Coordinates of C-alpha atoms and ligand atoms in Angstrom, one line a residue:
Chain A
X1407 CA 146.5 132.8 137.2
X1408 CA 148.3 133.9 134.4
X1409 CA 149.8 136.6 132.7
X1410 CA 149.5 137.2 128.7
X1411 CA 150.3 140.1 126.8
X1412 CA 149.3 140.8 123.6
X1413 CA 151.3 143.4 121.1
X1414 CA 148.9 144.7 118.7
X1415 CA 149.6 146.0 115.0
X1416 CA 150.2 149.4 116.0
X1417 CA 152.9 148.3 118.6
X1418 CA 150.8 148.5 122.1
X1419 CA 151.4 146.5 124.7
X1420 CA 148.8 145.1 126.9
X1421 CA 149.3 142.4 129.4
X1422 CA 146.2 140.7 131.0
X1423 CA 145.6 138.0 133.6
X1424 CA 143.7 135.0 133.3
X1425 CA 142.4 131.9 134.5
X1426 CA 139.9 129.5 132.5
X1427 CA 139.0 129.8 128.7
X1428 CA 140.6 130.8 125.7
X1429 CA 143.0 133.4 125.1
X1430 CA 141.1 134.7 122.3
X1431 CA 138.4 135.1 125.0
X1432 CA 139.9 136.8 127.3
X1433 CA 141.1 139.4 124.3
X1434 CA 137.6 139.8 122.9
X1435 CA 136.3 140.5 126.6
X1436 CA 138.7 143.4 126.9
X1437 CA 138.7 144.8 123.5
X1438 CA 142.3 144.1 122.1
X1439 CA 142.6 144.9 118.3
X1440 CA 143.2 143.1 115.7
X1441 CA 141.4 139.7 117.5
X1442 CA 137.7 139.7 116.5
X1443 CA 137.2 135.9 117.6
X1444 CA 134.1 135.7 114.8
X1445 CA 133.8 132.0 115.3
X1446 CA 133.4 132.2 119.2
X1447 CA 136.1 129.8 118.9
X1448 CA 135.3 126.3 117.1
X1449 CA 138.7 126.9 114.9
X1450 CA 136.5 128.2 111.5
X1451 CA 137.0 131.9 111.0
X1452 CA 140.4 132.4 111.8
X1453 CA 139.9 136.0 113.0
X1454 CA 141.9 135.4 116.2
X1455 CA 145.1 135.1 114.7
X1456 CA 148.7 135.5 116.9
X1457 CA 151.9 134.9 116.3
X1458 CA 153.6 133.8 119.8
X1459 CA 157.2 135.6 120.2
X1460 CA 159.8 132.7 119.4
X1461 CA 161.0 132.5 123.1
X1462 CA 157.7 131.8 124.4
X1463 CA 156.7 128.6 122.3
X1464 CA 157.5 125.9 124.7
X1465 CA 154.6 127.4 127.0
X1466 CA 151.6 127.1 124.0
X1467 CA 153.1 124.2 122.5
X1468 CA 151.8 122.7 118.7
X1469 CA 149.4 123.9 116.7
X1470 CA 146.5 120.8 116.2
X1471 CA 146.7 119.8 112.4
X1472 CA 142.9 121.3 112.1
X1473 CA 144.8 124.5 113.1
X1474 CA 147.7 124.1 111.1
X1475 CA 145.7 123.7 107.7
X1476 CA 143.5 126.7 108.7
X1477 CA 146.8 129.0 108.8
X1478 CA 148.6 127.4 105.9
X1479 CA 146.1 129.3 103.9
X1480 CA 146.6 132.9 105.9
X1481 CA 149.1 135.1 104.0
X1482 CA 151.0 136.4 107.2
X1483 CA 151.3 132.7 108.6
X1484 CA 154.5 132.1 110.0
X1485 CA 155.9 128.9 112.4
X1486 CA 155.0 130.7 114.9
X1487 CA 151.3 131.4 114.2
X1488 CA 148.6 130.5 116.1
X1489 CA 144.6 130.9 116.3
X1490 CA 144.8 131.1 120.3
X1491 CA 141.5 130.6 120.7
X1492 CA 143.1 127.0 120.4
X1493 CA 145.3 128.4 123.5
X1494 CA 143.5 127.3 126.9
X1495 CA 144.4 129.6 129.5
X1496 CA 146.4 127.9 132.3
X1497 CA 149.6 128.3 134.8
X1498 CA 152.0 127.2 131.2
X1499 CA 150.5 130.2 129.7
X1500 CA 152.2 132.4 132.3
X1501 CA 154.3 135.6 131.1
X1502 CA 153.7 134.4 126.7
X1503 CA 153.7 137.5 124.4
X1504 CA 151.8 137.4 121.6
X1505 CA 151.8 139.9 118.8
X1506 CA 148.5 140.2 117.0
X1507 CA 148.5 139.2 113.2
X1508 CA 146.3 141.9 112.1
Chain B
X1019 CA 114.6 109.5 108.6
X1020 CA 113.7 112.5 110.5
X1021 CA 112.4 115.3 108.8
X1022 CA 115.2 117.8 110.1
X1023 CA 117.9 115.6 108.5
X1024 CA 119.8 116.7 105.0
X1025 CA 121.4 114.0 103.8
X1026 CA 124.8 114.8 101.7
X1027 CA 124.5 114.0 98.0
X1028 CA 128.4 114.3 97.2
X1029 CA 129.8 111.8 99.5
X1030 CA 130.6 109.1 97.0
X1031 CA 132.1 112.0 94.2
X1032 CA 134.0 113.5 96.8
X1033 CA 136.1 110.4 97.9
X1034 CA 136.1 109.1 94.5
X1035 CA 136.8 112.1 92.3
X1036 CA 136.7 114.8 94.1
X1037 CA 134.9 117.1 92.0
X1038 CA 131.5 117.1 90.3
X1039 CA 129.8 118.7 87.1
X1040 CA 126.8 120.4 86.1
X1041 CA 125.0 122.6 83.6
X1042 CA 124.0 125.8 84.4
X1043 CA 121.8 127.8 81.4
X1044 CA 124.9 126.5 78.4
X1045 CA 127.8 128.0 80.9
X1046 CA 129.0 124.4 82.6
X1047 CA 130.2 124.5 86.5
X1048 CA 132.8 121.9 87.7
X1049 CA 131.7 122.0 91.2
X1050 CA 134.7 121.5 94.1
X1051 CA 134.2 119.1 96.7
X1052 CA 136.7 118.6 98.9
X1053 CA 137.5 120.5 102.1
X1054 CA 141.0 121.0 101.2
X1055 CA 140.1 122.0 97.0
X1056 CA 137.0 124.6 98.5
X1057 CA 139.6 126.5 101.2
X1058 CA 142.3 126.4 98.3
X1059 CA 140.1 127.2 95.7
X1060 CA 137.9 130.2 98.1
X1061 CA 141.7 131.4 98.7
X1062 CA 142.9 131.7 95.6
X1063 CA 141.3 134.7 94.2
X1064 CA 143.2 135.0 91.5
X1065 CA 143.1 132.0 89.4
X1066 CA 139.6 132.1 90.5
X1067 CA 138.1 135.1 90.0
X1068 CA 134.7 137.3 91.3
X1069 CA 135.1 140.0 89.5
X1070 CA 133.3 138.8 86.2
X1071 CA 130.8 139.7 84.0
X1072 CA 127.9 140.9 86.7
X1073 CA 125.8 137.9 87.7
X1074 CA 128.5 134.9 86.5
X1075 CA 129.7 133.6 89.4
X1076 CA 126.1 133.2 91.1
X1077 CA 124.5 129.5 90.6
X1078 CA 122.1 129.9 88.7
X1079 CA 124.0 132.8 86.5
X1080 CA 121.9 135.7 87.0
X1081 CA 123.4 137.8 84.2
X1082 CA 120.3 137.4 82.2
X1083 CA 118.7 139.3 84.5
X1084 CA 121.0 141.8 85.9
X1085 CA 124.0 144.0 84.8
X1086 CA 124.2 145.8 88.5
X1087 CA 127.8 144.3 89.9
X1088 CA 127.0 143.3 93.6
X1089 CA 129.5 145.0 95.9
X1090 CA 131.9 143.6 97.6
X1091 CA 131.6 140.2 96.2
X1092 CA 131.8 140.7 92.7
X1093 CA 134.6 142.7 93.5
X1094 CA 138.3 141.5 93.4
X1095 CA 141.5 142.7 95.9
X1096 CA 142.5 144.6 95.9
X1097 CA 139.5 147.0 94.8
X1098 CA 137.5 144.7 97.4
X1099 CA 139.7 145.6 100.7
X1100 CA 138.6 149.7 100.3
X1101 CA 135.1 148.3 99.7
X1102 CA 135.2 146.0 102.7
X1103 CA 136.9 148.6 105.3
X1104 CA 133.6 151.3 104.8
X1105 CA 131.3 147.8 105.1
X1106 CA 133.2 146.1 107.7
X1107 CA 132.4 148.2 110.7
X1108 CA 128.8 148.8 109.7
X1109 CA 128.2 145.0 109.4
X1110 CA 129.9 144.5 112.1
X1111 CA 127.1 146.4 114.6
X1112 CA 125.1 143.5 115.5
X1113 CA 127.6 143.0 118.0
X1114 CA 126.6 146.1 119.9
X1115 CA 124.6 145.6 123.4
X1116 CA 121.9 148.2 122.0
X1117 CA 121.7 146.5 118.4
X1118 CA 121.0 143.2 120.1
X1119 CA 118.2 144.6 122.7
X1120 CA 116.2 145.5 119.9
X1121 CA 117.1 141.9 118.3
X1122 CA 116.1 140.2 121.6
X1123 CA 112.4 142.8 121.5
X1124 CA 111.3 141.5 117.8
X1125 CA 112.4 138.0 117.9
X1126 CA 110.5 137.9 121.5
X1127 CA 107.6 139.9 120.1
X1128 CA 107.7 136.8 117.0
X1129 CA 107.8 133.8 119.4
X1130 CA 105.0 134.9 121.4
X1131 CA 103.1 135.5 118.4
X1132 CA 103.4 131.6 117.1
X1133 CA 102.8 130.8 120.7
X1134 CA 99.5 131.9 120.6
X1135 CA 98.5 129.9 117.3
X1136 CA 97.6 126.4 116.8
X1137 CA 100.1 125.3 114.2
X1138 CA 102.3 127.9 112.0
X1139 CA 104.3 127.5 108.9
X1140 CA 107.7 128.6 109.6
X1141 CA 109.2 129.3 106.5
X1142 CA 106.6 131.8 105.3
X1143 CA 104.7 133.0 108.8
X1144 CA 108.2 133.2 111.2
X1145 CA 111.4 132.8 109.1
X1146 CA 110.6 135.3 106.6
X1147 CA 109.3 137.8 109.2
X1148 CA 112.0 137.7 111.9
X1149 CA 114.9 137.8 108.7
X1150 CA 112.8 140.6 106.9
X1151 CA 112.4 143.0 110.5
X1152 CA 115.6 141.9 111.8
X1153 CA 117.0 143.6 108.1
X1154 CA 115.6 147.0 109.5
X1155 CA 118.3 147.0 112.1
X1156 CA 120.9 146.1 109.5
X1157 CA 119.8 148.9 107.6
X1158 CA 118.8 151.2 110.4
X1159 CA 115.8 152.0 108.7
X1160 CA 112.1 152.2 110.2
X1161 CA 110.7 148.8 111.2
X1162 CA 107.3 148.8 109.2
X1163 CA 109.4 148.8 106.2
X1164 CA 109.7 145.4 106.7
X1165 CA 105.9 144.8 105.7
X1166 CA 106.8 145.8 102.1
X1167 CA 109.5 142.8 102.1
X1168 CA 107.7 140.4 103.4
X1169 CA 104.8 140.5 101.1
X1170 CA 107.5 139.9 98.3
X1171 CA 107.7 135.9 99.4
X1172 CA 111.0 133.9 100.2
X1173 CA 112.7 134.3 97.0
X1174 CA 113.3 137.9 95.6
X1175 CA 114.5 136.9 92.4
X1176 CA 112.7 133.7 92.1
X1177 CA 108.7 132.5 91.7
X1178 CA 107.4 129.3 92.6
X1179 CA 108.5 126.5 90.1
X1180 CA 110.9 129.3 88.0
X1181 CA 114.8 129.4 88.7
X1182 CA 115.0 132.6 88.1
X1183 CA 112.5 135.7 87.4
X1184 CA 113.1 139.0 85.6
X1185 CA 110.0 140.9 86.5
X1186 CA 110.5 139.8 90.3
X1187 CA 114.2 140.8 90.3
X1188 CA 112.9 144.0 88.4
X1189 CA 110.7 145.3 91.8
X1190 CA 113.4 144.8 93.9
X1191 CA 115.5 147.1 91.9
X1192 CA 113.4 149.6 91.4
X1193 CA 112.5 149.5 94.7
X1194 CA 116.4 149.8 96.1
X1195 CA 116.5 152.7 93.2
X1196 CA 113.7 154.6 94.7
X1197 CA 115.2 154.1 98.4
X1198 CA 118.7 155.7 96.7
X1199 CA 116.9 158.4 95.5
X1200 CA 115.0 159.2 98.5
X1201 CA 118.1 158.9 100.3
X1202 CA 119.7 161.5 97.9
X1203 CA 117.2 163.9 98.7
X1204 CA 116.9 163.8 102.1
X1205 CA 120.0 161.4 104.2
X1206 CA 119.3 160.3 107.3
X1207 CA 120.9 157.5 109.4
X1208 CA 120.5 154.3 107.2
X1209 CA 122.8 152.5 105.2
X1210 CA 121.8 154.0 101.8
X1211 CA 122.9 157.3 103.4
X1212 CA 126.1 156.3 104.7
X1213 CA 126.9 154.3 101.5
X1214 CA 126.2 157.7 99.6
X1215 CA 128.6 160.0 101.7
X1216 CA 131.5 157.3 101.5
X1217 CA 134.3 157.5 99.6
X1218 CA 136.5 154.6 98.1
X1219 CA 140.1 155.3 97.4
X1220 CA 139.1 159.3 97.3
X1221 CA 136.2 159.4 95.6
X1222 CA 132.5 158.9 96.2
X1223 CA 130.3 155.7 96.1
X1224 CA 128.3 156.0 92.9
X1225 CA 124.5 155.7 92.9
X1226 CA 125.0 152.4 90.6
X1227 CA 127.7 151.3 93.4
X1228 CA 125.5 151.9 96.2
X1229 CA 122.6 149.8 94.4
X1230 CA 125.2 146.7 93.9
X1231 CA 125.7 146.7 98.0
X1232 CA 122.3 147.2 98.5
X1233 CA 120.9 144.5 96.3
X1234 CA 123.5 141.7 97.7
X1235 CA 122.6 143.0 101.3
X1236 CA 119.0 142.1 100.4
X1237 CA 119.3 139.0 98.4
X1238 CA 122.6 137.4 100.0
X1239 CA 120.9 137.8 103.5
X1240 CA 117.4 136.5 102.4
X1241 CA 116.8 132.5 101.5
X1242 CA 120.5 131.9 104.0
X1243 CA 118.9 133.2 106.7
X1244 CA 115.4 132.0 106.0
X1245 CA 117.4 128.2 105.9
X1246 CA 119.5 128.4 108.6
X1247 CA 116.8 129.8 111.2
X1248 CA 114.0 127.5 110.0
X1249 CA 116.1 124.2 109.5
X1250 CA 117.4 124.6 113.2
X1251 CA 113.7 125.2 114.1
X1252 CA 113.2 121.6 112.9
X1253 CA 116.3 120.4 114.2
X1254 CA 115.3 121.3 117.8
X1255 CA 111.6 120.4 117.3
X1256 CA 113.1 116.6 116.1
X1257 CA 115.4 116.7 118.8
X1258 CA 113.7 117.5 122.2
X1259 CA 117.1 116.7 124.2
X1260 CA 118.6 119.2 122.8
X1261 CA 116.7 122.4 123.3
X1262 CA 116.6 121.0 126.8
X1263 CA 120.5 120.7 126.8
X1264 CA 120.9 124.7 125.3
X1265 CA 118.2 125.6 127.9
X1266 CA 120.7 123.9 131.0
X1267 CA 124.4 124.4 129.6
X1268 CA 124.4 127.8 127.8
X1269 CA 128.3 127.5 127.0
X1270 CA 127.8 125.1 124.5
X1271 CA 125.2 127.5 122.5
X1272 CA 128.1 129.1 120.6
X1273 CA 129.2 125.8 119.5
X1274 CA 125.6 124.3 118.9
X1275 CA 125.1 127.2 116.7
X1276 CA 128.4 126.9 114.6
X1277 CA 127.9 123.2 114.2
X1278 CA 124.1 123.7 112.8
X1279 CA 125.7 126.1 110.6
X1280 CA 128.1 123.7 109.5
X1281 CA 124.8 120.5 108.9
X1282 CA 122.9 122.4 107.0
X1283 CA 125.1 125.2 105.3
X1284 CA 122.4 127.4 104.2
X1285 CA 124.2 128.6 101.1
X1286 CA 125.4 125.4 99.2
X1287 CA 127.9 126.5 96.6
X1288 CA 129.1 130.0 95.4
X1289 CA 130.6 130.1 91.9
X1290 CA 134.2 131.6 90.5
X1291 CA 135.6 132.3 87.1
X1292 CA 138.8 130.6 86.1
X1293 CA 141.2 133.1 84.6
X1294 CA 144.2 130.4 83.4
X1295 CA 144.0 127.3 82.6
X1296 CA 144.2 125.0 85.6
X1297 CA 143.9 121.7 87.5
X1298 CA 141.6 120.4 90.0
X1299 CA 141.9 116.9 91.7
X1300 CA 143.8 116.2 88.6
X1301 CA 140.9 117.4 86.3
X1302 CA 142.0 120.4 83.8
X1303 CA 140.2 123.5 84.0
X1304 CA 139.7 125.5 80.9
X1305 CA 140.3 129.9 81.3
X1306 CA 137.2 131.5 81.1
X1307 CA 134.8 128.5 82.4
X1308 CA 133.3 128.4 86.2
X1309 CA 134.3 126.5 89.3
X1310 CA 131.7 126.3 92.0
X1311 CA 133.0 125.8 95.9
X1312 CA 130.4 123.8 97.2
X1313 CA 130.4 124.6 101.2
X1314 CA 127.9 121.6 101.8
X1315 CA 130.2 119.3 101.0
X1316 CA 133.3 120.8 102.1
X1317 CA 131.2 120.8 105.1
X1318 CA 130.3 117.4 105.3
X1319 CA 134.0 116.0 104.5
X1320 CA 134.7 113.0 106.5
X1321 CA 139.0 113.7 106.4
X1322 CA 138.1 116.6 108.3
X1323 CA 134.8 116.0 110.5
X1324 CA 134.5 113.2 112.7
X1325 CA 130.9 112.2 112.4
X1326 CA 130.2 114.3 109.4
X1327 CA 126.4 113.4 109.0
X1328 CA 125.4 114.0 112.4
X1329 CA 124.8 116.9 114.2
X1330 CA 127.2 117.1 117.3
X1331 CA 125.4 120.0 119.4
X1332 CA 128.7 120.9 121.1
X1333 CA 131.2 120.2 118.4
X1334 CA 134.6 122.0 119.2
X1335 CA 136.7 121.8 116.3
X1336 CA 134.2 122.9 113.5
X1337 CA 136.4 124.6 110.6
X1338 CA 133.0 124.7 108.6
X1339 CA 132.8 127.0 105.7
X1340 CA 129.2 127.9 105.2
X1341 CA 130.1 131.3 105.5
X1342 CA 132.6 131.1 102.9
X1343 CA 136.6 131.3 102.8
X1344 CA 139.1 133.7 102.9
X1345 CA 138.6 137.1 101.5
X1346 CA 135.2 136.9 100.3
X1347 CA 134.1 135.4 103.7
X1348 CA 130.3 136.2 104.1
X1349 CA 129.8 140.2 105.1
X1350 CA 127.0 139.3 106.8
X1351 CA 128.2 136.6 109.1
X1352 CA 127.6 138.4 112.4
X1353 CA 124.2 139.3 111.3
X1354 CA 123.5 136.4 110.6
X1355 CA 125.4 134.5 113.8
X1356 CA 124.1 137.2 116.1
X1357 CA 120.3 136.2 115.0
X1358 CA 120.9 132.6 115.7
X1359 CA 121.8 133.7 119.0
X1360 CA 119.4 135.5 120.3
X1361 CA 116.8 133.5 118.3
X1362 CA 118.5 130.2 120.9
X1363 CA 118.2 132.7 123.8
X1364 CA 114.7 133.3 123.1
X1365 CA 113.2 129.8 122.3
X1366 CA 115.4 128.7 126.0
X1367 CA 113.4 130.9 127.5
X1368 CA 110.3 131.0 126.4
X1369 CA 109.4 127.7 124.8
X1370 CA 109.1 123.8 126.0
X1371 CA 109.0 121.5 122.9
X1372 CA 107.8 121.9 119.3
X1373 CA 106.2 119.6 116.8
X1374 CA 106.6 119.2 112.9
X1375 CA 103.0 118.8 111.8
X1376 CA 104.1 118.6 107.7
X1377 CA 106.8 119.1 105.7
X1378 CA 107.5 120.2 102.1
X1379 CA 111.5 119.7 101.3
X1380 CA 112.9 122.2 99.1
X1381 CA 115.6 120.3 97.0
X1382 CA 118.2 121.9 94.7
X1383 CA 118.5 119.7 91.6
X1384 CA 122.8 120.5 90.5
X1385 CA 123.6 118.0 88.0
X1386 CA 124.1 114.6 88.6
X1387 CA 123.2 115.8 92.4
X1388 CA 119.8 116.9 94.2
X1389 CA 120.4 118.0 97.4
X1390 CA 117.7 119.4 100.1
X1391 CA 118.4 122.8 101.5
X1392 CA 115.9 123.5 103.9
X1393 CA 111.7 123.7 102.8
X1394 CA 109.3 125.4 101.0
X1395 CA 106.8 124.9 103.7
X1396 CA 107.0 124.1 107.3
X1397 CA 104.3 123.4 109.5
X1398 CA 105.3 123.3 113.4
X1399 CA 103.4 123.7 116.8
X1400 CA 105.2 125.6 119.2
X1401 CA 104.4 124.5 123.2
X1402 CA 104.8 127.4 125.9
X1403 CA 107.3 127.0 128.9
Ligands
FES119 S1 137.9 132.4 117.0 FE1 137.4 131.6 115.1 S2 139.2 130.5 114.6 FE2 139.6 131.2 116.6

């Protein structure tokens, strides 16, 4: 089980819990803004943008170089962008903030 | 090789050069191959430009036979953000529970229908029929309007053995013109209506704006959808195995989906125009000439896809781009992603095996390349469960 919480563009804060699948899963199933997950999650629409809060990158690790090049072309990429439908939901995952791109 | 298969006709140009060239009625296209070049190319909206003369960017050019600027896509940022956020939502109701039971009713209704016949040609006698009704729902308009489409063929701006037709493009115009006017005079529920009563950036949608959404809804949604549902038909029909396999492991049907979207990318290139004098792949590119991003090879890019020329049912990584890049992604991508779904559900459930009885390829002839983008006629038998 773990916990995730998402801040979306207009500043809410919404923690869920998980155990299996992809974040941007588990944010499409309970509605969270701003992560639409178009793709259903094969890494080609880039509609499930986050960036993770700088403290919490140890627990999501590296974006994939797929991944990388996919964000490289969104404006509001930053180092700590990443398409978390890429993120597999799992005990490391426990307690990560993630703030919602759009 | 099987029937289903489309070979990729770029292959050699894209590792070697990286771009290609061809003519298109006197106003040359240097056509962008590579994954990387199409993302950076689709992303770059302002060296490479939509908003130009109506009809330019399209491949063929159609501005010999229109002057109607399609909305949003021959529409630049940031004049295409207010157009998208009144589209957006709308297009984006095929992910509703309710949208999707009426999907399931008509694509059911469809299947059973083939079921019953000997042998049926798919492009003309299913694709066309399930992307013509399934339109009504995009348009929220009365289903038996769909009879009226469908008796126009597969091509609205195109006859058989002509690129491009002026008198054919003409009855769809006057047609959407009409619907406008009706709309006008009596609103009701469907998209002409709520095109009419919005406003971008404070004032009202004009009737010629509301006909430039309208005509891309109809023409952008018609042979893409007619492809993608007809060459997965054959796809599955060649391939038993895998019908079987989306029948006992529905979590890979998002994925199957995606990656048959990414094989036969049922739109192969969409043109820009250049607006300063660039470079591509170290190749200069003159202001004012086109640039075409050709999806079907982007798609088929071996730097990026492992096992590019085959279809891998449950492909995870798939950053295809057959529905475009960036901000002009396709507005009708859930449409058309939701139909593919529900079209999988139904043939799971209802069907056990289907045969291709004949073939005629329908090949694109772009320069120095021909490539085949789906058929002109498909004959199939469809087997009950
Ligand atoms: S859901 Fe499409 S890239 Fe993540």
């Amino acid at each position: 089980m773990a916990k995730i919480t998402f801040i979306t563009s207009d500043n809410e804060t919404i923690t869920l819990e998980g155990t299996s699948g992809s974040v941007m899963a588990l944010a499409v199933d309970n509605g969270i803004k701003g992560i639409d997950g178009d793709c259903g999650g094969v890494c080609s629409c880039a509609t499930c943008h986050v960036h993770v809060l700088p403290e919490h990158v140890a627990k999501t690790g590296e974006a994939s170089e797929i991944e990388t090049d996919m964000l490289e072309l969104d404006d509001d990429a930053d180092k700590f962008s990443r398409l978390c439908c890429q993120l597999e939901i799992s005990e490391a995952l426990d307690g990560v903030v993630l703030r919602v791109a759009k | 090789m099987k029937k289903s298969e489309i070979s990729c006709p770029f292959s050699e140009v894209r590792t070697n050069i990286g771009f290609g060239e061809m003519d298109d009625q006197n106003d040359p296209v240097t056509m962008l191959l590579r994954h990387k070049d199409v993302r950076k190319g689709a992303h770059d909206w302002k060296t490479f430009q939509s908003g130009s003369t109506p009809g330019r960017i399209v491949i063929p050019s159609e501005v010999n036979i229109r002057t109607t600027r399609q909305i949003p896509f021959e529409v630049d940022p940031p004049q295409h953000k207010s157009f998208r956020d009144i589209l957006d939502p709308w297009f984006k109701r095929p992910l509703e529970e309710k949208y999707q039971a009426k999907l399931t009713a008509q694509i059911s209704a469809l299947v059973d229908e083939v079921l019953a016949m000997d042998s049926v040609d798919v492009i003309s006698e299913f694709a066309l029929k399930l992307q013509s009704r399934a339109l009504t729902l995009l348009l929220n308009t009365a289903y038996d309007k769909s009879d009226l489409w469908i008796s126009w063929g597969t091509h609205v701006f195109r006859s058989e053995g002509e690129a491009l037709d002026g008198d054919k493009a003409a009855i769809l115009y006057d047609y959407i013109d009409a619907e406008i006017d009706k709309a006008i005079a009596n609103p009701g529920p469907d998209l002409y209506s709520v095109l009419l009563a919005s406003e971008v950036d404070g004032t009202k949608l004009t009737k010629e704006e509301v006909k430039g959404v309208m005509i891309l809804t109809f023409a952008g949604g018609r042979d893409t959808v007619i492809n993608a549902v007809s060459n997965s038909l054959a796809y599955l029909a060649d391939n038993p195995k895998s019908l079987e396999r989306l029948r006992e492991e529905p979590e890979i049907r998002n994925r199957a989906i995606e990656e048959l979207i990414r094989y036969y990318a049922p739109l192969t290139q969409m043109g820009r125009v250049v607006t300063e004098d660039t470079t591509v792949c170290e190749h200069a590119i003159k202001a004012d000439t086109r640039i075409s991003l050709v999806w079907a090879s982007a798609n088929r890019d071996e730097k990026v896809f492992e096992n590019a020329n085959e279809v891998v049912l449950d492909r995870k990584m798939n950053p295809h781009l057959s529905f475009g890049f960036g901000t002009h992604n396709c507005l009708g991508a859930t449409h058309a992603r939701t139909i593919m779904k529900v079209l999988i559900e139904v043939l799971t459930a209802k069907v056990q095996s289907m045969e291709i009885i004949s073939a005629e390829e329908n090949i694109e002839e772009l320069g120095e390349f021909k490539r085949k983008v789906g058929f002109h006629a498909l004959q199939m038998k469809f087997n009950k469960k």
